Amino acid sequence: MVYSKGNLTFSTDTVVFDTVFTTVGSTTKQFKLYNPSNKPLKIDKIKLMGGEQSPFRINVDGLKGPDVSDIIVEAKDSLFVFVEVTLGVNNQTLPLVVEDSIQFTTNGTNQFIQLAVWGQDAYFHYKDLNEGIWPTDKPHVIYGYAKIDSAKTLEIQAGTQIHLHKNALLYVYKSTLNIQGTIGNEVVFQGDRLEQDYQDISGQYYGIYFEKARPSTINYAIIKNGTSGIHLFSRDQAFTDYTLSVTNTIIKNQARYGILIYSGAKVKAENCVIAKNGTHALLVLEGGDFNLNHCNLLGYGASTSAAVGISNFYNDYSSGTTNVGSINEGVLQNCIISGTLPTEMAIDTIQMPGVTINFNFNHCLIQSEEIQTDGFYQNILWNGNPNFTNTNEFDFSFPNSAIHNEQGINSIVVTDIFGNPRNNPPDIGAIEVN
C-alpha cells in the first residue's frame, strides 16, 4: 500500500479537564485526528509521554495506551482519541495544574496534543469571560487567559490569590478591572508552581494585559514573577480619565517590564515599588501619559537596561514604519529612580508637528551619568545613594540619614505604601521613615 507522506491535523491542540477534583475523580474527553491527504496515512506511534505513571489514559480507536502503534487512517478520514484522567487529590500534595502530552509520530515528524487537569480545589479559568466579583474562598488559577469582555467590569477583592500558568494572562479588553486589596491583605498575582524552587523565578506567566481599556484601578496588589507585570495597549478614547490608577502596589521580578505603557494608554501611580525586573521598571513606547508620585522605579535585577525608559515612538520593523505618539502628561514627582547601572533613566523622543511632549520631573532622586539641564528637571537629587537596607531581599527602607529623607514636596499622598503618615516635607519615594 502506498501511504501519504503528510501529517495529521487535529480538532484541538490542548485537552483541558476543568472538573475540580476533591477526592478521587474520573472523567473522559475526546478529540479527533484527521488525515487530510488523498492517500491512507500510517501513524507509526501514538505515545502518552508520561507513560504508565501518568494520571491520564488514552484510547485510540478502541486500542488502549500508553503506547499504540501502526494505526492506519484512511484517506480524508478521521479517528477519535479518548482521554481519561484519575486523580487522588490530598490537600496540597498536587500542583495546581497537572500536565502531560500525547505524541503522534508520522513520517518522521512528531506532533503533540497537550493535556491538563486541575490538581487542587480552586476556581479555574480557561479562556473564559469574567465579570462581577470573584469569590475569595479559594485561589483562582488562570490557564490560557481569563478575559473581561467589552463594557464589563470585574472586581477582585482583598486577599484573593491568583495563580497564572505559563504564558497566561488576565486580559482586560475594552472593559474595567478593579483590584481592591488592603494593607496586609493584598491581592497576589504569581505563577502556579508552588514549589520552593519557583518562589523567585521570573517569566512564569505573562501578566495583566489592558487593551483599549476603560478606567481601571489596582490598590494594594503584589504582582511577581511574571513577564510583563502590567501591560497597557492604547485606551478607550471615550474616557478622558486614566486608563489605570495603581496605588500601594509592589511589582517585582518580572522577566521584562514592571509597567509597559504603549500607544496612548494613561497611567497614574502612587506609592508603588517596581523593582528587580528583567529590563525596565517603567517603559513608555509610542507615547502615552503617566503621572507617578512617591514611587520607587528601580533596577537591582539582572537587567542591563535603565530602570525607566521613555520614548514617544516605536519602530515597526515588520512594516518598516516608525509610529509616533504624544506624551501630553509625563510627571515624575517624589520618585526614586536608581539601581546598579551608571544611568537608570533613558529618554528618546521624536519632535514633529502635531506631537506633544510635556515632561515635569520634580523632587526626585535620579541615577544618571550625565546631569540633565532641561527645564523640566526641577529639584532633582542627582546620583545620591538611597542607602536601601537590603536590595537583595527587596527591603527598600532606609535610615534617617539617607539623602532623600524629607526632600520631597507635599501632595495628596499623605501616607506611604505601608500606611505610615508622611513627614512635612515628605521623604522621596514610596516608603516614609518616621
PDB file of C-alpha atoms in Angstrom, residues 7-14 31-36 43 46 79 81 102-106 110-113:
ATOM      1  CA  ASN A   7       0.978  14.562   8.645  1.00  0.00           C
ATOM      2  CA  LEU A   8      -2.074  14.737  10.835  1.00  0.00           C
ATOM      3  CA  THR A   9      -4.339  17.599  11.744  1.00  0.00           C
ATOM      4  CA  PHE A  10      -6.304  17.769  14.992  1.00  0.00           C
ATOM      5  CA  SER A  11      -9.563  19.187  16.290  1.00  0.00           C
ATOM      6  CA  THR A  12      -7.688  20.847  19.170  1.00  0.00           C
ATOM      7  CA  ASP A  13      -4.158  21.415  20.422  1.00  0.00           C
ATOM      8  CA  THR A  14      -4.998  21.142  24.138  1.00  0.00           C
ATOM      9  CA  PHE A  31     -10.729  14.872  20.264  1.00  0.00           C
ATOM     10  CA  LYS A  32     -10.359  13.918  16.609  1.00  0.00           C
ATOM     11  CA  LEU A  33      -7.326  13.398  14.438  1.00  0.00           C
ATOM     12  CA  TYR A  34      -7.635  13.855  10.675  1.00  0.00           C
ATOM     13  CA  ASN A  35      -5.859  12.585   7.612  1.00  0.00           C
ATOM     14  CA  PRO A  36      -6.290  15.453   5.104  1.00  0.00           C
ATOM     15  CA  ILE A  43       0.641   6.653  12.262  1.00  0.00           C
ATOM     16  CA  ILE A  46       0.977   7.281  19.483  1.00  0.00           C
ATOM     17  CA  LEU A  79     -10.369   8.832  14.265  1.00  0.00           C
ATOM     18  CA  VAL A  81      -8.913   9.714  20.612  1.00  0.00           C
ATOM     19  CA  ILE A 102       0.360  12.761  23.622  1.00  0.00           C
ATOM     20  CA  GLN A 103       2.969  12.342  20.899  1.00  0.00           C
ATOM     21  CA  PHE A 104       1.905  11.347  17.378  1.00  0.00           C
ATOM     22  CA  THR A 105       4.697  10.140  15.056  1.00  0.00           C
ATOM     23  CA  THR A 106       4.028  10.061  11.307  1.00  0.00           C
ATOM     24  CA  ASN A 110       6.385  14.313  15.946  1.00  0.00           C
ATOM     25  CA  GLN A 111       3.192  16.217  16.739  1.00  0.00           C
ATOM     26  CA  PHE A 112       1.823  16.818  20.229  1.00  0.00           C
ATOM     27  CA  ILE A 113      -1.504  17.341  21.939  1.00  0.00           C
TER      28      ILE A 113
END
